[in-house]
Short mmCIF file of C-alpha atoms and ligand atoms in Angstrom, two decimals:
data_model
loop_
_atom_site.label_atom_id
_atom_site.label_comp_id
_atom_site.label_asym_id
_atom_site.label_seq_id
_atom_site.Cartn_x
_atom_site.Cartn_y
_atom_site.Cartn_z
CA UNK A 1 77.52 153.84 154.78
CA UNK A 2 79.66 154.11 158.24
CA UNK A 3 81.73 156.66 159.33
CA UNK A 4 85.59 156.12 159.91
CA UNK A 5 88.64 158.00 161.47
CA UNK A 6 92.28 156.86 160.82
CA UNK A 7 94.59 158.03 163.04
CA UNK A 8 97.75 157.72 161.77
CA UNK A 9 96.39 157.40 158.39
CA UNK A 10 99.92 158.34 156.41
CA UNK A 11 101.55 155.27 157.60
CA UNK A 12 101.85 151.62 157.29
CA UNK A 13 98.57 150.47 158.78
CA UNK A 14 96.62 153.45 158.45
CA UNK A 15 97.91 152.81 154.25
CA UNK A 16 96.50 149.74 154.39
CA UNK A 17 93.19 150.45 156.10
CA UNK A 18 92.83 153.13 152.75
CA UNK A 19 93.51 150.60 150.36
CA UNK A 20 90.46 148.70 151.54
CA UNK A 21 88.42 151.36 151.95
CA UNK A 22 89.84 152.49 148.28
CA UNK A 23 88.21 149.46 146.83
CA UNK A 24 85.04 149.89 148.76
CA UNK A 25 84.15 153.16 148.54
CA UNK A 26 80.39 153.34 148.50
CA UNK A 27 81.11 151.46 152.21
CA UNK A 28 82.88 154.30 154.12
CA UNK A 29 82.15 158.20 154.76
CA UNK A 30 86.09 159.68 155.94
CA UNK A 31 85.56 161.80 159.03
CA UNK A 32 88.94 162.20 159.98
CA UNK A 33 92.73 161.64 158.99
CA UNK A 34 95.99 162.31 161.23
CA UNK A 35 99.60 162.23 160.70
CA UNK A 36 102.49 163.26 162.84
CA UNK A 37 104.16 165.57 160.31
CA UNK A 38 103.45 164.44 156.49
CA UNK A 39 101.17 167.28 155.52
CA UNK A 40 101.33 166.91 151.62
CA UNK A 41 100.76 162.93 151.91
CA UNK A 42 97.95 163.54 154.39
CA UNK A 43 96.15 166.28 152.41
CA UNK A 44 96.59 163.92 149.26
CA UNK A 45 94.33 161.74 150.89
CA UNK A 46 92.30 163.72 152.90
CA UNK A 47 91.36 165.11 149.14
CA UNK A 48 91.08 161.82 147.64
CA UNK A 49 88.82 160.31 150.44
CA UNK A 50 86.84 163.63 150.53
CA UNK A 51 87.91 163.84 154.86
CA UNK A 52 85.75 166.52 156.74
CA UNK A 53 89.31 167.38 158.67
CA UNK A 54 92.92 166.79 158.48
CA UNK A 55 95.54 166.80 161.58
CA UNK A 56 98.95 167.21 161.86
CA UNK A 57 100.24 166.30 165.22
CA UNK A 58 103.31 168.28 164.56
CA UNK A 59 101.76 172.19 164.71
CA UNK A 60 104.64 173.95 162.72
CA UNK A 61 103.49 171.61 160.19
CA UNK A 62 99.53 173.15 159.89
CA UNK A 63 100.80 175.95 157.14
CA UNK A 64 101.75 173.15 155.28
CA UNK A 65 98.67 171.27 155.49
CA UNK A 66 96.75 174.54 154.96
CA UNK A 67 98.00 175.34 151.77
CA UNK A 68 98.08 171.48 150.23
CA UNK A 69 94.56 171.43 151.35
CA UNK A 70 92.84 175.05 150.46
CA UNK A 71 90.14 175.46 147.97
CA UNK A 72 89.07 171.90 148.80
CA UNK A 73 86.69 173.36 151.84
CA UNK A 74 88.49 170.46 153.70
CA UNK A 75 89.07 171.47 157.32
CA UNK A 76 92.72 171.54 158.52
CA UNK A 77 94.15 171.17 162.84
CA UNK A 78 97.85 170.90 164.36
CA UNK A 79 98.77 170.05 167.04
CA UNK A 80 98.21 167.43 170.00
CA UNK A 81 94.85 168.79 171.48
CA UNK A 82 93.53 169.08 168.22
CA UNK A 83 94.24 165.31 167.20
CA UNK A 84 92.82 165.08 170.45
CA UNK A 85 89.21 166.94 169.00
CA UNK A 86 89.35 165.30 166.01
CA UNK A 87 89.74 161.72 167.46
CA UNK A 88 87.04 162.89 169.70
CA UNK A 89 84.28 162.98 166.73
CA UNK A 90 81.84 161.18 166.84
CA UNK A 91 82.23 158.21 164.13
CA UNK A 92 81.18 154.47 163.68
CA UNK A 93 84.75 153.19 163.27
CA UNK A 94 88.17 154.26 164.69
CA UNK A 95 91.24 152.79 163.31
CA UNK A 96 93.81 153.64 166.10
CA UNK A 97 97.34 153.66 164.05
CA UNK A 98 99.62 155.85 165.67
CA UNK A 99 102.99 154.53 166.19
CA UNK A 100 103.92 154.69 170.09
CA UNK A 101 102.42 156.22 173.42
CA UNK A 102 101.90 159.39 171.07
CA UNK A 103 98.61 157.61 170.26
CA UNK A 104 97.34 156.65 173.48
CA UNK A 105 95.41 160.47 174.42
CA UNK A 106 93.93 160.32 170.93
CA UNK A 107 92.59 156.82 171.52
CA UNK A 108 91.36 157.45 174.80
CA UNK A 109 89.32 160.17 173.52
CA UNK A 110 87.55 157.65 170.92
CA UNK A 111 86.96 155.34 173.15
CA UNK A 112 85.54 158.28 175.10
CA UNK A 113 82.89 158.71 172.45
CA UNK A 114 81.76 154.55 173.51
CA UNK A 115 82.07 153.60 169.47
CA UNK A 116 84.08 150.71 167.91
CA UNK A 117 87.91 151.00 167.70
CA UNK A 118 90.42 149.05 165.39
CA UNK A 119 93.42 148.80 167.62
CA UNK A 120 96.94 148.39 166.07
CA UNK A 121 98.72 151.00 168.32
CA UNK A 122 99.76 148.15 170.58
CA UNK A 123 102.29 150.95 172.62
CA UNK A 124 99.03 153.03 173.97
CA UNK A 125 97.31 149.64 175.42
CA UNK A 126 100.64 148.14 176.97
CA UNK A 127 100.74 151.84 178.48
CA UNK A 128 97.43 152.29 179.85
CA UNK A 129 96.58 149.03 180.81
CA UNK A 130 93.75 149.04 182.51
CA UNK A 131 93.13 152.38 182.31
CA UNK A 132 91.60 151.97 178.49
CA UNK A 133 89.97 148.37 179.76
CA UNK A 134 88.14 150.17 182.28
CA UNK A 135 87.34 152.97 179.96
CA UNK A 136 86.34 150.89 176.95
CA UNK A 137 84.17 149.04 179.88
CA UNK A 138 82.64 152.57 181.32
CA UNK A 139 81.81 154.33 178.05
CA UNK A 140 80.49 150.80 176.14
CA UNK A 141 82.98 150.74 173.39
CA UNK A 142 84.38 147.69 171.60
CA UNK A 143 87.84 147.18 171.09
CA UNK A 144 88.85 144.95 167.76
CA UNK A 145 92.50 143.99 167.82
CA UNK A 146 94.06 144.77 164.48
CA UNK A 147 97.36 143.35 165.61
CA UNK A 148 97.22 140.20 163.28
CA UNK A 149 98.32 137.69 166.63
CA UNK A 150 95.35 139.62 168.48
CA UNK A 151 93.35 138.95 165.90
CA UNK A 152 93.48 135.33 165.44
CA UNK A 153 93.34 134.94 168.63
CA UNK A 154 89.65 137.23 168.95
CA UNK A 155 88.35 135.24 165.78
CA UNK A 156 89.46 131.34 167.34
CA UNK A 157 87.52 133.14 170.37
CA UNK A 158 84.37 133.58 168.82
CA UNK A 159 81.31 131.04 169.81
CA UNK A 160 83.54 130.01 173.10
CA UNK A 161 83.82 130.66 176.63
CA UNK A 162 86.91 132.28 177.85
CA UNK A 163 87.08 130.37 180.95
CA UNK A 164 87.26 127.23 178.59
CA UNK A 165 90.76 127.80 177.56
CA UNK A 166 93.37 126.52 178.72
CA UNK A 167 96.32 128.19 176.75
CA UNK A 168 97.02 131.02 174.55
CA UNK A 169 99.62 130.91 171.68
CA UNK A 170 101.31 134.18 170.41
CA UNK A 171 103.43 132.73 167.17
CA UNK A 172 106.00 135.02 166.52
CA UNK A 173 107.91 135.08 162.92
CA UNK A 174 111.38 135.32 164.90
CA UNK A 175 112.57 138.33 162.90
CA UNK A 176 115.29 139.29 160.69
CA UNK A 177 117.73 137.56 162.93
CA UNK A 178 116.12 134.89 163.98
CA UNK A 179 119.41 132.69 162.94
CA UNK A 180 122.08 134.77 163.58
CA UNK A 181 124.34 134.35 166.76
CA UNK A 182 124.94 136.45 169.86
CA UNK A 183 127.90 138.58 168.24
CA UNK A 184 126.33 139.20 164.65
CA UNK A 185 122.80 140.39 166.29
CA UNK A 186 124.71 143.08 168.72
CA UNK A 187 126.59 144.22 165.76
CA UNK A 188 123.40 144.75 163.49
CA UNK A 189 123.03 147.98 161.48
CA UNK A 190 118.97 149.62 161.27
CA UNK A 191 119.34 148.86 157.78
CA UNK A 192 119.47 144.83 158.71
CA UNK A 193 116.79 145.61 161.59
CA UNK A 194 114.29 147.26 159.36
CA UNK A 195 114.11 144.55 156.94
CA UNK A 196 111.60 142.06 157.62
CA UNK A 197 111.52 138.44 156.32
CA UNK A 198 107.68 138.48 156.02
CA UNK A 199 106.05 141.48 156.79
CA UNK A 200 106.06 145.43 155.55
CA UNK A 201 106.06 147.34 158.45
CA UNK A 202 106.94 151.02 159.97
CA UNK A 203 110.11 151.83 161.10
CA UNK A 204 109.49 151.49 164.72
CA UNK A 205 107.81 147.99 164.81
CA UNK A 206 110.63 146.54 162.34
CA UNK A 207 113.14 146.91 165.13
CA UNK A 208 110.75 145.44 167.53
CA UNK A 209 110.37 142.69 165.66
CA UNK A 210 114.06 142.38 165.75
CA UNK A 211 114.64 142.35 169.19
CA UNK A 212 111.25 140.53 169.74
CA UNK A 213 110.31 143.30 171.81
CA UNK A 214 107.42 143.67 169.93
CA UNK A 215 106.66 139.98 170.85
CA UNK A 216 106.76 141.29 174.38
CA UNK A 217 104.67 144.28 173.76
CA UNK A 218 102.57 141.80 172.17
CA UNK A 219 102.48 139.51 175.36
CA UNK A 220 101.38 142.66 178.01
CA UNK A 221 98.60 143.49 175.43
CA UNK A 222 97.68 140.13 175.19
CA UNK A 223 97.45 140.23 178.70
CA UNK A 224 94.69 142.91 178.77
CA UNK A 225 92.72 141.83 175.68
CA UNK A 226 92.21 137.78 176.99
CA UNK A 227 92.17 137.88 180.47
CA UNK A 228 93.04 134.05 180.67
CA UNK A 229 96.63 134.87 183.24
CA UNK A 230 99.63 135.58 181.97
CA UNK A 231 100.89 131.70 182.86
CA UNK A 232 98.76 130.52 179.74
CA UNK A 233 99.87 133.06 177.22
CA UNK A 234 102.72 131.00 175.54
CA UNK A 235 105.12 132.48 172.14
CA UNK A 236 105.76 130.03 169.86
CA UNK A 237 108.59 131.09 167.09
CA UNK A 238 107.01 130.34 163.29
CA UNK A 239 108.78 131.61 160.78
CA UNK A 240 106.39 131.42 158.00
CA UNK A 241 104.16 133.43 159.70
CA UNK A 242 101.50 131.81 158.23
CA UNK A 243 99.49 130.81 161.97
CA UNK A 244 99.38 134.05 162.90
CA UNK A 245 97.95 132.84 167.06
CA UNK A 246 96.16 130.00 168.23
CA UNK A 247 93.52 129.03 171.21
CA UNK A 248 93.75 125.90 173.02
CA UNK A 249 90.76 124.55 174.41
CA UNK A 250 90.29 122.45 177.74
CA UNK A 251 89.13 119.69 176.03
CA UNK A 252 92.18 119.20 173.58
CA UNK A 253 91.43 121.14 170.83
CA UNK A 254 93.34 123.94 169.08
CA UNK A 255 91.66 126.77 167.12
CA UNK A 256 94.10 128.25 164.78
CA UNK A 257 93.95 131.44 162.43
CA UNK A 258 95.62 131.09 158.63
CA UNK A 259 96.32 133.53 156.67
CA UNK A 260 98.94 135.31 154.21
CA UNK A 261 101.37 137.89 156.14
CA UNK A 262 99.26 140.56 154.28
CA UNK A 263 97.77 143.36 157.11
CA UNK A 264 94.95 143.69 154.95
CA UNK A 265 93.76 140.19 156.27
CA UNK A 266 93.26 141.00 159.87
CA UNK A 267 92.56 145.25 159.35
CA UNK A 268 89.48 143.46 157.12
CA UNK A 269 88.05 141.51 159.46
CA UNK A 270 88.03 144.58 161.98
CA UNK A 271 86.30 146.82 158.97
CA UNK A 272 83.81 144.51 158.33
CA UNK A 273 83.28 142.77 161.79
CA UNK A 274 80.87 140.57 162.62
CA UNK A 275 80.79 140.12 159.35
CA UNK A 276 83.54 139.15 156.40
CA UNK A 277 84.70 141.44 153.47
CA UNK A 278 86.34 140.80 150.23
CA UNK A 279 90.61 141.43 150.24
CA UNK A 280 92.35 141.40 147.24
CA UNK A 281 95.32 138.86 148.45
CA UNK A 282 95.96 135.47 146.29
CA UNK A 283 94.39 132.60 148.65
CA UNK A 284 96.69 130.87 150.94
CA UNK A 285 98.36 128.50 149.16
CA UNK A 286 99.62 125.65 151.70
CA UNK A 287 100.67 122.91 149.12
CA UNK A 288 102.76 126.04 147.58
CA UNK A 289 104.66 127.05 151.00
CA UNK A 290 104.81 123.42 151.65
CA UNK A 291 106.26 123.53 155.47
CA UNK A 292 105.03 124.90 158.65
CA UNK A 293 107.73 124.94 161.26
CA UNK A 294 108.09 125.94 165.32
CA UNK A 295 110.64 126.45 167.11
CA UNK A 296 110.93 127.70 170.68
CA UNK A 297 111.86 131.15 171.64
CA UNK A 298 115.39 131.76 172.75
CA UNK A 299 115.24 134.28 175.40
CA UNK A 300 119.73 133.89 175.54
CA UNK A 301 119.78 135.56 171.91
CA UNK A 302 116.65 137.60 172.47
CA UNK A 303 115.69 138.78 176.32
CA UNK A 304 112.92 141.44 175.07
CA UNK A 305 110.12 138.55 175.74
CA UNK A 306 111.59 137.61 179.14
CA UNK A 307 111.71 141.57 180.33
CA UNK A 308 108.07 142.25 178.86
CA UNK A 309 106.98 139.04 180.96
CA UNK A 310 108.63 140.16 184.37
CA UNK A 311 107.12 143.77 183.44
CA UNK A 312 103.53 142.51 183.29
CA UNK A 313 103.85 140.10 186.16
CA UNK A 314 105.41 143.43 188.25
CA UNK A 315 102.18 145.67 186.79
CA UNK A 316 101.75 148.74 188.07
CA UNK A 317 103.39 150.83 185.69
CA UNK A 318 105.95 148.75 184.47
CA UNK A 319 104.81 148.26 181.35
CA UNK A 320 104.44 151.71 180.43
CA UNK A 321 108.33 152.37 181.43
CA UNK A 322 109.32 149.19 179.62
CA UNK A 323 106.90 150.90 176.25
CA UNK A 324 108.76 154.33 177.25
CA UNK A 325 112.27 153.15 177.22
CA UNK A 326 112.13 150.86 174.09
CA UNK A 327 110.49 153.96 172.31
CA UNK A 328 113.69 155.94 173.24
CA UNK A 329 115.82 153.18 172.92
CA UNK A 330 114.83 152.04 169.18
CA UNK A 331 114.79 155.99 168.29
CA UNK A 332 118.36 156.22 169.56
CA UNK A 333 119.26 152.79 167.33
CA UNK A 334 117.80 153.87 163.96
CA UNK A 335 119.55 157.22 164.59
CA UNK A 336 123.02 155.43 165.02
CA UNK A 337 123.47 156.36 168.30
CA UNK A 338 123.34 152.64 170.24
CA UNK A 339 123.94 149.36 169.43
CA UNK A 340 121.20 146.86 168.54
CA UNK A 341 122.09 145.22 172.08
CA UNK A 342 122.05 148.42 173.70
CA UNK A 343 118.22 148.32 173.32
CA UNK A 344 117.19 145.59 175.65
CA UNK A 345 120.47 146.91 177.79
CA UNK A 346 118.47 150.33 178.76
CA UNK A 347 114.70 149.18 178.81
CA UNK A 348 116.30 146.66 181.30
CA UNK A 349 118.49 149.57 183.30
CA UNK A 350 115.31 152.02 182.98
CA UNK A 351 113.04 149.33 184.40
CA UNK A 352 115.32 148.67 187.17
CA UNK A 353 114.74 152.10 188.36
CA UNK A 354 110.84 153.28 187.40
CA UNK A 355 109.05 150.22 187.89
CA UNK A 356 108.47 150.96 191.84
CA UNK A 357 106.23 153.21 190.97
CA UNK A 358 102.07 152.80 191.73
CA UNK A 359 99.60 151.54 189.21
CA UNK A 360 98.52 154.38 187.13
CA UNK A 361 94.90 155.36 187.42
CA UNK A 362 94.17 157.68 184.79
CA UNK A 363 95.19 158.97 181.69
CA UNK A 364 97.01 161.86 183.09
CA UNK A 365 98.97 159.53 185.68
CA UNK A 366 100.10 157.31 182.24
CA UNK A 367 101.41 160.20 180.61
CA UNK A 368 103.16 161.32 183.93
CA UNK A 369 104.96 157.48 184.26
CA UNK A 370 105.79 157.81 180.01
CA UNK A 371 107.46 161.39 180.28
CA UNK A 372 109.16 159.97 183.59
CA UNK A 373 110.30 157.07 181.91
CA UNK A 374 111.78 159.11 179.15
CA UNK A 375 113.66 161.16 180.86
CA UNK A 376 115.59 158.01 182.42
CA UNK A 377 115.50 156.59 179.07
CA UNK A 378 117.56 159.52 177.50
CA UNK A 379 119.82 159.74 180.72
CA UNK A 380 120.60 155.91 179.97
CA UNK A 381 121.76 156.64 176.89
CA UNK A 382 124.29 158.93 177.64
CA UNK A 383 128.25 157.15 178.36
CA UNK A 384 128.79 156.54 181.99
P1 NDP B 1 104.24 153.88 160.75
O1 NDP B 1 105.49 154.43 161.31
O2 NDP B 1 104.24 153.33 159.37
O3 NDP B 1 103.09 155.01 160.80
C1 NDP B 1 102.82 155.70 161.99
C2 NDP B 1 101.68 156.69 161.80
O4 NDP B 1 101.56 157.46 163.01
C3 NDP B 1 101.95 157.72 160.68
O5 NDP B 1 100.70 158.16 160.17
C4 NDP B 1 102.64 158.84 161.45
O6 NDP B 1 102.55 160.11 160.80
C5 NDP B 1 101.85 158.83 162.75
N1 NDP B 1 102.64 159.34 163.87
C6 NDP B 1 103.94 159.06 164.15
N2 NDP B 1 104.32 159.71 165.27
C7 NDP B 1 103.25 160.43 165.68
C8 NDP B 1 103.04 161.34 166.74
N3 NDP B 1 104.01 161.64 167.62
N4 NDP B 1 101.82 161.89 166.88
C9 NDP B 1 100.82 161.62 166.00
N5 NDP B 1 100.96 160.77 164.95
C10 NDP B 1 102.17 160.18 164.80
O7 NDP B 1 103.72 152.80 161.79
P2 NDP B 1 102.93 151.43 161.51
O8 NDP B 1 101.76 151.70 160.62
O9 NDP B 1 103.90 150.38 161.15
O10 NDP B 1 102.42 151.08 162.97
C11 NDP B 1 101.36 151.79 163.58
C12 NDP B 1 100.94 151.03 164.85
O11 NDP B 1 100.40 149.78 164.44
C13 NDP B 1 102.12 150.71 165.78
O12 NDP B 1 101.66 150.78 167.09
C14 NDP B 1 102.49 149.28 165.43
O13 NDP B 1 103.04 148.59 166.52
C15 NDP B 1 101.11 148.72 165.08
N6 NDP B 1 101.16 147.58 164.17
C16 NDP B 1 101.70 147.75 162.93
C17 NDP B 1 101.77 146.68 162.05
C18 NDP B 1 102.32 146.85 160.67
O14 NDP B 1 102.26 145.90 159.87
N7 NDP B 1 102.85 147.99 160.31
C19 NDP B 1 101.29 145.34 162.45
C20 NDP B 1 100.69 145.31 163.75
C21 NDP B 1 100.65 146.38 164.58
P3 NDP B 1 103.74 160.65 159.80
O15 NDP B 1 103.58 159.88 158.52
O16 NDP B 1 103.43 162.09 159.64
O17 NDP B 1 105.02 160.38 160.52
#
């Protein structure tokens, strides 16, 4: 039996991750669940998977929690420090899946503890850098990318030598409006931006998808996992989504990773790695979907992949004010309050004015470049 923590258990990933462990119960002792603010969902399955402690990020909503959870000698927290404690616990498994920088201090502090964390919050790595590189180095944890490109790309590395490749592949599904013209995307409601061709997915990362800013995201974290240079990490647009990344070798070959657009797939292979575990998808069924198609990325229609590569080639903090500002930014969309266009618009103008700024070289200095960031962010947003 190992022991797991889900941080951001109440939401798309961290869902998933429980449906696994649902079906594999004798597998997995629950230390810990967090949410931001869904107390009743989060004691429901703090209860069902008998959790030692529940956390709310948001404190005012603790009473909440308190009450859903009492009688069941379940321990309830709010509040940031004490996600902070609970992600601190010692366990054999993390599954990191908060949505944004909001994750990153939590994640630190697991990686702190030097055991084995799932990564999906993409945001905290593209943040920190090489701040959590050189803390997952120092403290002897091992990072698993749940992100299903990162994945593919960690199991076509397995058995090889990373100096043997010669080029990276990110495939990218191309999004909800992956056909539409210049004047139909800028005019898109978060309705259309939310709904993914392929995938189920949280709020946040549906709009990046959109904008292919979370292609970009994608690219910086890339970047930190697969040291290979950022000249040999290539996106390749596949709308299937069936190749979810792929490894090209020096010698001509290219390792691919298959699989159904299920999250399941790749959270699996991080539960059970080194080793494989049972899922409950349908087989991949190729004759079925018939065609495979590529296309190239079209960074006239969509510039969020051509900003996240200038960010990551700038370093120093750029990436964590081009996370900061598309955090604000897609906020601002989904609330109505900018266009779809507008997004790319102010990570662009934000970038244009934080990125001078030194590499960060600690937590604290991350989180000081984020609320910076922010604060720019929100300014953009206002009319001229
Ligand atoms: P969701 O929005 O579905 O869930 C986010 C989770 O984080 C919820 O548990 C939420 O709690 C919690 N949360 C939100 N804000 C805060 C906060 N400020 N402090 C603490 N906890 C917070 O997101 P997804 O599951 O879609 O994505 C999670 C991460 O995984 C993202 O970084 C995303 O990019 C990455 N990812 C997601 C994929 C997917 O298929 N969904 C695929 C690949 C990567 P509450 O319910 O209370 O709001």
């Amino acid at each position: 039996m190992r022991s797991l923590t889900i941080l951001g258990a109440t939401g798309s990933v961290g869902s998933s991750t429980l449906d696994l462990v649902r079906r594999n119960l004798a597998d997995w002792r629950v230390v810990a669940l967090t949410a931001n603010g869904s107390a009743a969902e989060l004691a429901a399955l703090a209860r069902e998977f008998a959790a030692e402690i529940a956390v709310v990020s948001d404190e005012s909503c603790l009473p909440a929690l308190r009450e859903a959870l009492s009688g069941s000698g379940i321990a309830a927290a709010g509040g940031a420090s004490a996600l902070v404690e609970a992600a601190a616990r010692p366990v054999d498994l993390t599954v990191a899946a908060i949505v944004g920088c909001a994750g990153l201090a939590p994640t630190m502090a697991a990686i702190e503890q030097g055991g084995t964390i799932a990564l999906a919050n993409k945001e905290a790595l593209v943040s920190a850098g090489e701040v959590m590189t050189a803390a997952v180095a120092r403290h002897g944890a091992t990072l698993l990318p749940v992100d299903s490109e990162h994945n593919a790309i960690f199991q076509c590395l397995q058995g090889h030598a990373i100096s043997d490749v010669r080029a990276i592949t990110l495939t990218a599904s191309g999004g909800p409006f992956r056909t539409w013209g210049t004047e139909r995307i800028a005019a898109a409601t978060p309705a259309e931006a939310v709904a993914h061709p392929n995938w189920t997915m949280g709020a946040k990362i549906s709009v990046d998808s959109a904008t292919m800013f979370n292609k970009g995201l994608e690219l910086i974290e890339a970047h930190h996992l697969f040291p290979v240079g950022l000249d040999r990490l290539r996106i390749l647009v596949h709308p299937q989504s069936v190749i979810h990344s792929m490894v090209e070798y020096r010698d001509g070959s290219t390792l691919a990773q298959l699989g159904p657009p299920d999250m399941r797939v790749p959270i699996a292979s991080c539960l059970a790695w080194p080793r494989r575990m049972d899922t409950p998808m349908e087989p991949l069924d190729l004759a079925g979907i018939g065609t495979l198609s590529f296309e190239a990325p079209d960074e006239a229609r969509f510039p969020a992949t051509r900003i996240a590569r200038d960010a990551a080639q700038a370093g120093g903090a750029a990436p964590a004010v081009l996370n900061a500002a598309n955090e604000v930014a897609v906020a601002a969309f989904l609330a109505g309050r900018i266009g779809f266009a507008d997004i790319a618009i102010v990570v662009e103008r934000v970038l244009a004015l934080g990125d001078h700024r030194p590499a960060p070289r600690s937590l604290e200095d991350v989180l000081a470049v984020d609320a910076d960031a922010r604060a720019l962010a929100r300014e953009a947003l206002e009319p001229a």
